[in-house]
PDB file of C-alpha atoms in Angstrom:
ATOM      1  CA  UNK A   1     -89.210  77.758 -13.529  1.00 44.00           C
ATOM      2  CA  UNK A   2     -86.912  77.216 -16.619  1.00 43.00           C
ATOM      3  CA  UNK A   3     -83.961  76.583 -15.085  1.00 48.00           C
ATOM      4  CA  UNK A   4     -85.598  73.821 -12.563  1.00 51.00           C
ATOM      5  CA  UNK A   5     -86.882  72.260 -15.772  1.00 47.00           C
ATOM      6  CA  UNK A   6     -83.662  72.338 -17.749  1.00 49.00           C
ATOM      7  CA  UNK A   7     -81.900  69.889 -15.693  1.00 52.00           C
ATOM      8  CA  UNK A   8     -84.121  66.519 -16.220  1.00 51.00           C
ATOM      9  CA  UNK A   9     -83.228  67.502 -19.405  1.00 50.00           C
ATOM     10  CA  UNK A  10     -79.235  67.787 -19.411  1.00 53.00           C
ATOM     11  CA  UNK A  11     -79.845  63.806 -18.059  1.00 53.00           C
ATOM     12  CA  UNK A  12     -82.139  62.425 -20.364  1.00 48.00           C
ATOM     13  CA  UNK A  13     -79.173  63.192 -23.015  1.00 49.00           C
ATOM     14  CA  UNK A  14     -76.280  61.577 -21.175  1.00 52.00           C
ATOM     15  CA  UNK A  15     -78.217  58.542 -20.719  1.00 54.00           C
ATOM     16  CA  UNK A  16     -79.109  58.420 -24.331  1.00 55.00           C
ATOM     17  CA  UNK A  17     -75.388  58.319 -25.051  1.00 59.00           C
ATOM     18  CA  UNK A  18     -74.486  55.309 -23.440  1.00 62.00           C
ATOM     19  CA  UNK A  19     -75.915  52.921 -24.953  1.00 72.00           C
ATOM     20  CA  UNK A  20     -74.717  53.962 -28.109  1.00 74.00           C
ATOM     21  CA  UNK A  21     -71.363  53.881 -26.598  1.00 74.00           C
ATOM     22  CA  UNK A  22     -72.139  49.912 -25.430  1.00 78.00           C
ATOM     23  CA  UNK A  23     -73.283  49.041 -28.796  1.00 77.00           C
ATOM     24  CA  UNK A  24     -70.277  50.736 -30.542  1.00 78.00           C
ATOM     25  CA  UNK A  25     -67.682  48.677 -28.473  1.00 78.00           C
ATOM     26  CA  UNK A  26     -70.105  45.374 -29.097  1.00 79.00           C
ATOM     27  CA  UNK A  27     -69.884  45.780 -32.722  1.00 82.00           C
ATOM     28  CA  UNK A  28     -65.957  46.894 -32.720  1.00 76.00           C
ATOM     29  CA  UNK A  29     -65.287  43.508 -30.642  1.00 78.00           C
ATOM     30  CA  UNK A  30     -67.508  41.382 -32.932  1.00 78.00           C
ATOM     31  CA  UNK A  31     -65.846  42.278 -35.703  1.00 79.00           C
ATOM     32  CA  UNK A  32     -62.096  41.668 -34.219  1.00 75.00           C
ATOM     33  CA  UNK A  33     -63.690  38.440 -33.554  1.00 81.00           C
ATOM     34  CA  UNK A  34     -64.715  37.636 -36.802  1.00 77.00           C
ATOM     35  CA  UNK A  35     -61.445  38.933 -38.417  1.00 72.00           C
ATOM     36  CA  UNK A  36     -59.538  36.830 -35.571  1.00 71.00           C
ATOM     37  CA  UNK A  37     -61.856  33.924 -37.018  1.00 69.00           C
ATOM     38  CA  UNK A  38     -61.664  34.546 -40.510  1.00 72.00           C
ATOM     39  CA  UNK A  39     -57.225  34.178 -40.064  1.00 64.00           C
ATOM     40  CA  UNK A  40     -57.516  31.262 -38.378  1.00 70.00           C
ATOM     41  CA  UNK A  41     -59.973  29.809 -41.266  1.00 66.00           C
ATOM     42  CA  UNK A  42     -57.686  30.792 -43.844  1.00 61.00           C
ATOM     43  CA  UNK A  43     -54.438  29.962 -42.043  1.00 60.00           C
ATOM     44  CA  UNK A  44     -55.256  26.706 -41.140  1.00 61.00           C
ATOM     45  CA  UNK A  45     -55.457  25.945 -45.347  1.00 59.00           C
ATOM     46  CA  UNK A  46     -51.414  26.172 -45.333  1.00 54.00           C
ATOM     47  CA  UNK A  47     -51.935  27.013 -48.951  1.00 53.00           C
ATOM     48  CA  UNK A  48     -49.368  29.204 -50.322  1.00 53.00           C
ATOM     49  CA  UNK A  49     -51.463  31.931 -51.161  1.00 56.00           C
ATOM     50  CA  UNK A  50     -52.385  32.013 -47.921  1.00 58.00           C
ATOM     51  CA  UNK A  51     -53.059  35.944 -47.040  1.00 59.00           C
ATOM     52  CA  UNK A  52     -51.511  35.147 -43.423  1.00 57.00           C
ATOM     53  CA  UNK A  53     -48.134  34.311 -44.692  1.00 62.00           C
ATOM     54  CA  UNK A  54     -46.993  37.801 -45.142  1.00 64.00           C
ATOM     55  CA  UNK A  55     -47.703  38.634 -41.858  1.00 61.00           C
ATOM     56  CA  UNK A  56     -46.222  35.788 -40.654  1.00 63.00           C
ATOM     57  CA  UNK A  57     -42.902  36.527 -42.254  1.00 63.00           C
ATOM     58  CA  UNK A  58     -43.174  40.224 -41.273  1.00 64.00           C
ATOM     59  CA  UNK A  59     -43.498  38.945 -37.752  1.00 60.00           C
ATOM     60  CA  UNK A  60     -40.771  36.213 -38.373  1.00 60.00           C
ATOM     61  CA  UNK A  61     -38.281  39.362 -40.052  1.00 63.00           C
ATOM     62  CA  UNK A  62     -39.032  41.628 -36.696  1.00 59.00           C
ATOM     63  CA  UNK A  63     -39.084  39.028 -33.705  1.00 55.00           C
ATOM     64  CA  UNK A  64     -36.364  36.606 -35.410  1.00 60.00           C
ATOM     65  CA  UNK A  65     -33.106  38.353 -34.592  1.00 64.00           C
ATOM     66  CA  UNK A  66     -34.761  39.417 -31.181  1.00 58.00           C
ATOM     67  CA  UNK A  67     -34.886  35.519 -30.587  1.00 60.00           C
ATOM     68  CA  UNK A  68     -31.354  34.796 -32.017  1.00 64.00           C
ATOM     69  CA  UNK A  69     -30.269  37.527 -29.825  1.00 59.00           C
ATOM     70  CA  UNK A  70     -31.534  36.149 -26.670  1.00 58.00           C
ATOM     71  CA  UNK A  71     -30.379  32.540 -27.547  1.00 62.00           C
ATOM     72  CA  UNK A  72     -27.183  33.625 -28.043  1.00 62.00           C
ATOM     73  CA  UNK A  73     -26.633  35.885 -25.446  1.00 58.00           C
ATOM     74  CA  UNK A  74     -28.170  32.994 -22.681  1.00 60.00           C
ATOM     75  CA  UNK A  75     -25.809  30.160 -24.533  1.00 64.00           C
ATOM     76  CA  UNK A  76     -22.710  30.971 -22.706  1.00 66.00           C
ATOM     77  CA  UNK A  77     -24.386  31.200 -19.581  1.00 60.00           C
ATOM     78  CA  UNK A  78     -25.496  27.801 -20.111  1.00 64.00           C
ATOM     79  CA  UNK A  79     -22.379  26.554 -21.486  1.00 67.00           C
ATOM     80  CA  UNK A  80     -20.398  27.937 -18.416  1.00 67.00           C
ATOM     81  CA  UNK A  81     -22.865  25.931 -16.224  1.00 70.00           C
ATOM     82  CA  UNK A  82     -22.669  22.827 -18.355  1.00 70.00           C
ATOM     83  CA  UNK A  83     -18.649  23.303 -17.945  1.00 72.00           C
ATOM     84  CA  UNK A  84     -18.805  23.726 -14.017  1.00 71.00           C
ATOM     85  CA  UNK A  85     -21.246  20.754 -13.965  1.00 78.00           C
ATOM     86  CA  UNK A  86     -18.664  18.451 -15.975  1.00 76.00           C
ATOM     87  CA  UNK A  87     -15.764  19.942 -14.411  1.00 77.00           C
ATOM     88  CA  UNK A  88     -17.194  19.047 -10.817  1.00 78.00           C
ATOM     89  CA  UNK A  89     -18.283  14.901 -11.865  1.00 79.00           C
ATOM     90  CA  UNK A  90     -14.555  14.987 -13.427  1.00 80.00           C
ATOM     91  CA  UNK A  91     -13.285  15.794 -10.064  1.00 81.00           C
ATOM     92  CA  UNK A  92     -15.525  13.113  -7.961  1.00 82.00           C
ATOM     93  CA  UNK A  93     -14.603  10.486 -10.385  1.00 78.00           C
ATOM     94  CA  UNK A  94     -10.629  11.030  -9.941  1.00 81.00           C
ATOM     95  CA  UNK A  95     -11.098  11.506  -6.368  1.00 81.00           C
ATOM     96  CA  UNK A  96     -12.938   7.838  -6.676  1.00 80.00           C
ATOM     97  CA  UNK A  97     -10.302   6.596  -8.845  1.00 78.00           C
ATOM     98  CA  UNK A  98      -7.389   7.931  -6.874  1.00 78.00           C
ATOM     99  CA  UNK A  99      -9.604   6.032  -4.086  1.00 79.00           C
ATOM    100  CA  UNK A 100      -9.609   3.086  -5.561  1.00 75.00           C
ATOM    101  CA  UNK A 101      -5.901   2.714  -6.678  1.00 79.00           C
ATOM    102  CA  UNK A 102      -4.923   3.397  -3.275  1.00 78.00           C
ATOM    103  CA  UNK A 103      -6.893   0.789  -2.043  1.00 76.00           C
ATOM    104  CA  UNK A 104      -5.689  -1.777  -4.518  1.00 74.00           C
ATOM    105  CA  UNK A 105      -1.944  -0.523  -4.024  1.00 73.00           C
ATOM    106  CA  UNK A 106      -2.556  -1.170  -0.132  1.00 69.00           C
ATOM    107  CA  UNK A 107      -4.083  -4.410  -1.076  1.00 64.00           C
ATOM    108  CA  UNK A 108      -1.156  -5.289  -3.165  1.00 66.00           C
ATOM    109  CA  UNK A 109       1.577  -4.496  -0.540  1.00 68.00           C
ATOM    110  CA  UNK A 110      -0.530  -6.179   2.143  1.00 61.00           C
ATOM    111  CA  UNK A 111      -0.280  -9.105  -0.153  1.00 66.00           C
ATOM    112  CA  UNK A 112       3.561  -8.986  -0.397  1.00 66.00           C
ATOM    113  CA  UNK A 113       4.002  -8.258   2.936  1.00 63.00           C
ATOM    114  CA  UNK A 114       1.596 -11.960   4.087  1.00 63.00           C
ATOM    115  CA  UNK A 115       3.460 -13.486   0.747  1.00 70.00           C
ATOM    116  CA  UNK A 116       7.229 -12.697   2.052  1.00 71.00           C
ATOM    117  CA  UNK A 117       6.574 -13.562   5.723  1.00 69.00           C
ATOM    118  CA  UNK A 118       5.210 -17.215   5.359  1.00 68.00           C
ATOM    119  CA  UNK A 119       8.169 -17.584   2.775  1.00 75.00           C
ATOM    120  CA  UNK A 120      10.509 -16.084   5.590  1.00 74.00           C
ATOM    121  CA  UNK A 121       8.529 -18.678   8.254  1.00 71.00           C
ATOM    122  CA  UNK A 122       9.088 -21.479   5.763  1.00 74.00           C
ATOM    123  CA  UNK A 123      12.690 -21.088   5.288  1.00 77.00           C
ATOM    124  CA  UNK A 124      13.060 -20.824   9.060  1.00 77.00           C
ATOM    125  CA  UNK A 125      11.500 -23.896   9.562  1.00 72.00           C
ATOM    126  CA  UNK A 126      13.692 -25.637   7.101  1.00 75.00           C
ATOM    127  CA  UNK A 127      16.822 -24.387   8.939  1.00 75.00           C
ATOM    128  CA  UNK A 128      16.219 -25.699  11.969  1.00 73.00           C
ATOM    129  CA  UNK A 129      13.310 -28.164  11.172  1.00 74.00           C
ATOM    130  CA  UNK A 130      14.185 -30.682  14.721  1.00 77.00           C
ATOM    131  CA  UNK A 131      14.247 -27.339  17.447  1.00 83.00           C
ATOM    132  CA  UNK A 132      11.523 -25.837  19.316  1.00 87.00           C
ATOM    133  CA  UNK A 133      12.128 -22.265  17.338  1.00 90.00           C
ATOM    134  CA  UNK A 134      10.069 -19.242  18.563  1.00 92.00           C
ATOM    135  CA  UNK A 135       9.439 -16.486  15.793  1.00 92.00           C
ATOM    136  CA  UNK A 136      10.270 -12.756  16.388  1.00 93.00           C
ATOM    137  CA  UNK A 137      10.774  -9.556  14.939  1.00 93.00           C
ATOM    138  CA  UNK A 138      13.788  -6.878  14.943  1.00 93.00           C
ATOM    139  CA  UNK A 139      12.652  -3.772  15.859  1.00 92.00           C
ATOM    140  CA  UNK A 140      15.669  -1.951  17.273  1.00 90.00           C
ATOM    141  CA  UNK A 141      19.253  -1.606  15.861  1.00 83.00           C
ATOM    142  CA  UNK A 142      22.169   0.315  16.663  1.00 65.00           C
ATOM    143  CA  UNK A 143      24.995   2.227  19.012  1.00 57.00           C
ATOM    144  CA  UNK A 144      22.389   2.632  21.212  1.00 47.00           C
ATOM    145  CA  UNK A 145      22.923  -0.174  23.167  1.00 49.00           C
ATOM    146  CA  UNK A 146      25.802  -1.885  25.216  1.00 51.00           C
ATOM    147  CA  UNK A 147      27.281  -3.854  22.497  1.00 49.00           C
ATOM    148  CA  UNK A 148      28.734  -3.028  19.010  1.00 68.00           C
ATOM    149  CA  UNK A 149      26.737  -5.194  16.990  1.00 87.00           C
ATOM    150  CA  UNK A 150      23.143  -6.206  18.511  1.00 91.00           C
ATOM    151  CA  UNK A 151      19.689  -5.984  17.243  1.00 93.00           C
ATOM    152  CA  UNK A 152      16.353  -6.074  19.806  1.00 94.00           C
ATOM    153  CA  UNK A 153      13.990  -8.000  18.428  1.00 94.00           C
ATOM    154  CA  UNK A 154       9.839  -8.485  20.109  1.00 93.00           C
ATOM    155  CA  UNK A 155      10.237 -11.465  22.174  1.00 94.00           C
ATOM    156  CA  UNK A 156      11.698 -11.843  26.079  1.00 95.00           C
ATOM    157  CA  UNK A 157      10.932 -14.018  29.005  1.00 96.00           C
ATOM    158  CA  UNK A 158       7.114 -14.148  28.437  1.00 95.00           C
ATOM    159  CA  UNK A 159       7.788 -15.816  25.618  1.00 94.00           C
ATOM    160  CA  UNK A 160      10.263 -18.204  26.785  1.00 94.00           C
ATOM    161  CA  UNK A 161      13.554 -16.447  25.722  1.00 96.00           C
ATOM    162  CA  UNK A 162      16.693 -16.550  27.942  1.00 95.00           C
ATOM    163  CA  UNK A 163      20.307 -15.690  27.397  1.00 96.00           C
ATOM    164  CA  UNK A 164      23.048 -17.668  25.242  1.00 95.00           C
ATOM    165  CA  UNK A 165      19.680 -18.985  23.271  1.00 95.00           C
ATOM    166  CA  UNK A 166      20.852 -19.396  19.553  1.00 95.00           C
ATOM    167  CA  UNK A 167      19.191 -17.075  17.160  1.00 96.00           C
ATOM    168  CA  UNK A 168      18.618 -17.833  13.309  1.00 94.00           C
ATOM    169  CA  UNK A 169      16.919 -17.005  10.067  1.00 93.00           C
ATOM    170  CA  UNK A 170      15.960 -18.216   7.462  1.00 90.00           C
ATOM    171  CA  UNK A 171      19.692 -18.132   5.877  1.00 92.00           C
ATOM    172  CA  UNK A 172      21.796 -19.603   8.643  1.00 93.00           C
ATOM    173  CA  UNK A 173      22.973 -18.236  11.986  1.00 95.00           C
ATOM    174  CA  UNK A 174      22.193 -14.733  13.460  1.00 95.00           C
ATOM    175  CA  UNK A 175      23.845 -14.722  16.474  1.00 95.00           C
ATOM    176  CA  UNK A 176      22.904 -15.413  20.116  1.00 96.00           C
ATOM    177  CA  UNK A 177      20.741 -13.861  22.982  1.00 96.00           C
ATOM    178  CA  UNK A 178      22.645 -11.724  25.794  1.00 94.00           C
ATOM    179  CA  UNK A 179      20.062  -9.941  27.574  1.00 93.00           C
ATOM    180  CA  UNK A 180      16.627  -9.907  28.098  1.00 95.00           C
ATOM    181  CA  UNK A 181      13.266  -8.105  29.425  1.00 94.00           C
ATOM    182  CA  UNK A 182       9.740  -9.684  29.814  1.00 95.00           C
ATOM    183  CA  UNK A 183       8.981  -8.400  26.097  1.00 94.00           C
ATOM    184  CA  UNK A 184      12.366  -8.071  24.421  1.00 95.00           C
ATOM    185  CA  UNK A 185      15.744  -9.681  23.680  1.00 95.00           C
ATOM    186  CA  UNK A 186      18.777  -8.012  23.062  1.00 94.00           C
ATOM    187  CA  UNK A 187      20.948 -10.285  19.987  1.00 95.00           C
ATOM    188  CA  UNK A 188      24.605 -10.244  19.601  1.00 94.00           C
ATOM    189  CA  UNK A 189      24.915 -10.848  16.162  1.00 94.00           C
ATOM    190  CA  UNK A 190      28.119 -13.294  14.939  1.00 95.00           C
ATOM    191  CA  UNK A 191      30.119 -10.347  13.079  1.00 92.00           C
ATOM    192  CA  UNK A 192      30.380  -8.549  16.646  1.00 92.00           C
ATOM    193  CA  UNK A 193      34.309  -8.407  17.505  1.00 90.00           C
ATOM    194  CA  UNK A 194      32.973 -10.069  20.583  1.00 91.00           C
ATOM    195  CA  UNK A 195      31.797 -13.056  19.341  1.00 93.00           C
ATOM    196  CA  UNK A 196      33.101 -16.258  18.638  1.00 94.00           C
ATOM    197  CA  UNK A 197      31.242 -19.634  16.916  1.00 95.00           C
ATOM    198  CA  UNK A 198      32.647 -23.090  16.948  1.00 94.00           C
ATOM    199  CA  UNK A 199      31.990 -23.985  13.225  1.00 94.00           C
ATOM    200  CA  UNK A 200      33.484 -27.158  11.401  1.00 93.00           C
ATOM    201  CA  UNK A 201      33.942 -27.708   7.716  1.00 92.00           C
ATOM    202  CA  UNK A 202      31.127 -29.566   6.255  1.00 87.00           C
ATOM    203  CA  UNK A 203      33.111 -31.418   3.668  1.00 86.00           C
ATOM    204  CA  UNK A 204      35.642 -32.909   6.278  1.00 89.00           C
ATOM    205  CA  UNK A 205      33.971 -31.916   9.237  1.00 90.00           C
ATOM    206  CA  UNK A 206      37.178 -30.129  10.689  1.00 90.00           C
ATOM    207  CA  UNK A 207      36.442 -28.277  13.852  1.00 93.00           C
ATOM    208  CA  UNK A 208      37.625 -24.377  14.109  1.00 93.00           C
ATOM    209  CA  UNK A 209      36.268 -20.840  15.429  1.00 95.00           C
ATOM    210  CA  UNK A 210      34.676 -18.386  13.746  1.00 96.00           C
ATOM    211  CA  UNK A 211      35.135 -14.952  15.052  1.00 94.00           C
ATOM    212  CA  UNK A 212      33.839 -11.672  14.018  1.00 92.00           C
ATOM    213  CA  UNK A 213      35.747  -8.219  12.796  1.00 89.00           C
ATOM    214  CA  UNK A 214      32.893  -5.678  13.657  1.00 85.00           C
ATOM    215  CA  UNK A 215      32.384  -5.098   9.764  1.00 80.00           C
ATOM    216  CA  UNK A 216      28.620  -4.055   8.624  1.00 75.00           C
ATOM    217  CA  UNK A 217      29.558  -6.200   5.554  1.00 75.00           C
ATOM    218  CA  UNK A 218      29.211  -9.316   7.725  1.00 79.00           C
ATOM    219  CA  UNK A 219      32.674 -10.667   7.040  1.00 90.00           C
ATOM    220  CA  UNK A 220      34.041 -13.682   9.169  1.00 95.00           C
ATOM    221  CA  UNK A 221      37.859 -15.176  10.269  1.00 94.00           C
ATOM    222  CA  UNK A 222      38.112 -18.714  10.259  1.00 94.00           C
ATOM    223  CA  UNK A 223      40.785 -20.641  12.228  1.00 92.00           C
ATOM    224  CA  UNK A 224      41.302 -24.434  12.084  1.00 90.00           C
ATOM    225  CA  UNK A 225      41.809 -26.185  15.529  1.00 88.00           C
ATOM    226  CA  UNK A 226      44.030 -28.580  13.453  1.00 87.00           C
ATOM    227  CA  UNK A 227      47.287 -26.063  12.188  1.00 84.00           C
ATOM    228  CA  UNK A 228      47.997 -28.734   8.901  1.00 82.00           C
ATOM    229  CA  UNK A 229      44.566 -28.570   7.743  1.00 83.00           C
ATOM    230  CA  UNK A 230      43.833 -25.949   5.076  1.00 84.00           C
ATOM    231  CA  UNK A 231      40.030 -24.677   4.103  1.00 88.00           C
ATOM    232  CA  UNK A 232      39.379 -24.570   0.303  1.00 90.00           C
ATOM    233  CA  UNK A 233      37.650 -21.550  -0.916  1.00 93.00           C
ATOM    234  CA  UNK A 234      33.712 -22.299  -1.368  1.00 94.00           C
ATOM    235  CA  UNK A 235      33.422 -24.867   1.986  1.00 94.00           C
ATOM    236  CA  UNK A 236      30.839 -24.031   3.888  1.00 95.00           C
ATOM    237  CA  UNK A 237      30.604 -24.000   7.358  1.00 95.00           C
ATOM    238  CA  UNK A 238      28.130 -25.029  10.169  1.00 95.00           C
ATOM    239  CA  UNK A 239      27.859 -24.772  14.189  1.00 94.00           C
ATOM    240  CA  UNK A 240      29.352 -27.453  15.919  1.00 90.00           C
ATOM    241  CA  UNK A 241      27.223 -26.852  19.017  1.00 84.00           C
ATOM    242  CA  UNK A 242      27.725 -25.914  22.656  1.00 84.00           C
ATOM    243  CA  UNK A 243      27.655 -27.917  26.010  1.00 84.00           C
ATOM    244  CA  UNK A 244      23.634 -28.178  26.587  1.00 83.00           C
ATOM    245  CA  UNK A 245      23.083 -26.691  23.328  1.00 84.00           C
ATOM    246  CA  UNK A 246      24.265 -23.132  24.817  1.00 85.00           C
ATOM    247  CA  UNK A 247      24.554 -20.647  23.655  1.00 92.00           C
ATOM    248  CA  UNK A 248      24.812 -22.225  19.791  1.00 93.00           C
ATOM    249  CA  UNK A 249      23.436 -25.781  19.021  1.00 92.00           C
ATOM    250  CA  UNK A 250      25.236 -27.667  16.255  1.00 92.00           C
ATOM    251  CA  UNK A 251      24.116 -27.807  12.257  1.00 90.00           C
ATOM    252  CA  UNK A 252      23.303 -23.971  11.578  1.00 93.00           C
ATOM    253  CA  UNK A 253      24.617 -22.648   8.548  1.00 94.00           C
ATOM    254  CA  UNK A 254      27.202 -19.609   9.276  1.00 96.00           C
ATOM    255  CA  UNK A 255      28.894 -18.915   5.846  1.00 95.00           C
ATOM    256  CA  UNK A 256      31.222 -19.403   2.494  1.00 96.00           C
ATOM    257  CA  UNK A 257      34.959 -19.810   2.670  1.00 95.00           C
ATOM    258  CA  UNK A 258      35.569 -16.810   0.186  1.00 95.00           C
ATOM    259  CA  UNK A 259      40.168 -16.751   0.611  1.00 93.00           C
ATOM    260  CA  UNK A 260      42.497 -18.624   2.854  1.00 91.00           C
ATOM    261  CA  UNK A 261      45.333 -16.998   3.850  1.00 88.00           C
ATOM    262  CA  UNK A 262      48.359 -18.402   5.507  1.00 84.00           C
ATOM    263  CA  UNK A 263      49.325 -17.623   9.007  1.00 77.00           C
ATOM    264  CA  UNK A 264      52.800 -15.328   8.637  1.00 73.00           C
ATOM    265  CA  UNK A 265      55.558 -17.234  10.923  1.00 63.00           C
ATOM    266  CA  UNK A 266      53.033 -19.897  12.335  1.00 71.00           C
ATOM    267  CA  UNK A 267      51.739 -22.870  11.157  1.00 70.00           C
ATOM    268  CA  UNK A 268      47.767 -22.615   9.779  1.00 75.00           C
ATOM    269  CA  UNK A 269      45.860 -20.581   7.943  1.00 84.00           C
ATOM    270  CA  UNK A 270      43.050 -18.016   8.800  1.00 88.00           C
ATOM    271  CA  UNK A 271      39.927 -18.232   6.228  1.00 92.00           C
ATOM    272  CA  UNK A 272      37.620 -15.073   5.090  1.00 94.00           C
ATOM    273  CA  UNK A 273      34.353 -16.445   5.774  1.00 96.00           C
ATOM    274  CA  UNK A 274      31.156 -14.409   4.166  1.00 95.00           C
ATOM    275  CA  UNK A 275      28.037 -15.028   6.431  1.00 95.00           C
ATOM    276  CA  UNK A 276      25.014 -16.388   5.137  1.00 94.00           C
ATOM    277  CA  UNK A 277      23.291 -13.578   7.085  1.00 93.00           C
ATOM    278  CA  UNK A 278      22.777 -10.267   5.752  1.00 91.00           C
ATOM    279  CA  UNK A 279      23.046  -7.916   9.000  1.00 88.00           C
ATOM    280  CA  UNK A 280      21.882  -4.799   7.273  1.00 86.00           C
ATOM    281  CA  UNK A 281      18.516  -7.204   6.146  1.00 87.00           C
ATOM    282  CA  UNK A 282      17.493  -8.851   9.236  1.00 90.00           C
ATOM    283  CA  UNK A 283      13.760  -9.185   9.826  1.00 89.00           C
ATOM    284  CA  UNK A 284      12.554 -12.381  10.734  1.00 91.00           C
ATOM    285  CA  UNK A 285      14.223 -14.134  12.999  1.00 94.00           C
ATOM    286  CA  UNK A 286      13.654 -17.348  15.447  1.00 93.00           C
ATOM    287  CA  UNK A 287      15.066 -18.131  18.966  1.00 95.00           C
ATOM    288  CA  UNK A 288      15.710 -21.615  19.499  1.00 93.00           C
ATOM    289  CA  UNK A 289      13.782 -22.297  23.060  1.00 91.00           C
ATOM    290  CA  UNK A 290      13.513 -26.263  23.150  1.00 82.00           C
ATOM    291  CA  UNK A 291      16.124 -29.222  21.901  1.00 74.00           C
ATOM    292  CA  UNK A 292      15.182 -31.116  19.353  1.00 67.00           C
ATOM    293  CA  UNK A 293      13.620 -34.638  19.829  1.00 59.00           C
ATOM    294  CA  UNK A 294      16.034 -37.037  20.100  1.00 60.00           C
ATOM    295  CA  UNK A 295      15.119 -40.770  19.840  1.00 51.00           C
ATOM    296  CA  UNK A 296      17.102 -43.280  21.872  1.00 48.00           C
ATOM    297  CA  UNK A 297      21.092 -44.013  20.670  1.00 53.00           C
ATOM    298  CA  UNK A 298      21.752 -47.363  19.307  1.00 54.00           C
ATOM    299  CA  UNK A 299      24.408 -49.062  20.811  1.00 55.00           C
ATOM    300  CA  UNK A 300      27.322 -50.683  19.246  1.00 56.00           C
ATOM    301  CA  UNK A 301      29.236 -53.949  20.296  1.00 54.00           C
ATOM    302  CA  UNK A 302      32.131 -56.130  18.956  1.00 58.00           C
ATOM    303  CA  UNK A 303      31.264 -58.961  16.516  1.00 55.00           C
ATOM    304  CA  UNK A 304      32.178 -62.315  18.710  1.00 47.00           C
ATOM    305  CA  UNK A 305      34.995 -64.153  17.501  1.00 44.00           C
ATOM    306  CA  UNK A 306      36.775 -61.560  16.389  1.00 46.00           C
TER     307      UNK A 306
END
């Protein structure tokens, strides 16, 4: 019977201890809250004699170096990241500047090309203002063709170009067409050994023949028909034309006399002529494809009473 009565007694003791533990914890919590509130109120005064100030300094002394070390350790990483970002930005900016520079250079070249082409066309028209001229460009030059000194131009029968037509540029006579295809033509240069052009001195109108030497420099020989005539250094020579304006039309500049040498054992002399056209710099040319517009010739009659 006593054993059975002892069990409820131990339960009553445990139940009585629980309220005391709860009250103790509540008391501690209230004290902590009051202490915290008191510290907050005291610190809010921001006075030099605040009791919290020593604690703040102690915390700063302990955690300040740790925070500074963490910041110092993180700084190189941040700097490296910023440097990579700056390098990427500079690379992108450099690429943009390069692209802009290339575009400006291309535009400048295009503008220069167009300006030079316009100037060449203007000079070409001034050399043969009365003729119908078909412009063309040199697209080939060299010994692969059947003649020694020839060029290929990008105009052919489809453009009205035929053999034995005069070819000139803004400086003067280039040569004559010797063969054609639908889209191209081969031009024999006046400097070729097989080339002979009728030319006259612009100063005296004396007639002669200009022959090529086959030299790259474009040096020519000139012999007058009248063996007694003698050209002078500096005389200009122009074409005197061919029957039907083929292969040469009249009045096209050929070159300038640079020296005169008497012929040995015979009458007459041979003049060395520097061609107005530089054969190594031929680009834009014109093929004379039409005759000049010629007004009716006026007649001359003898006066009466003479």
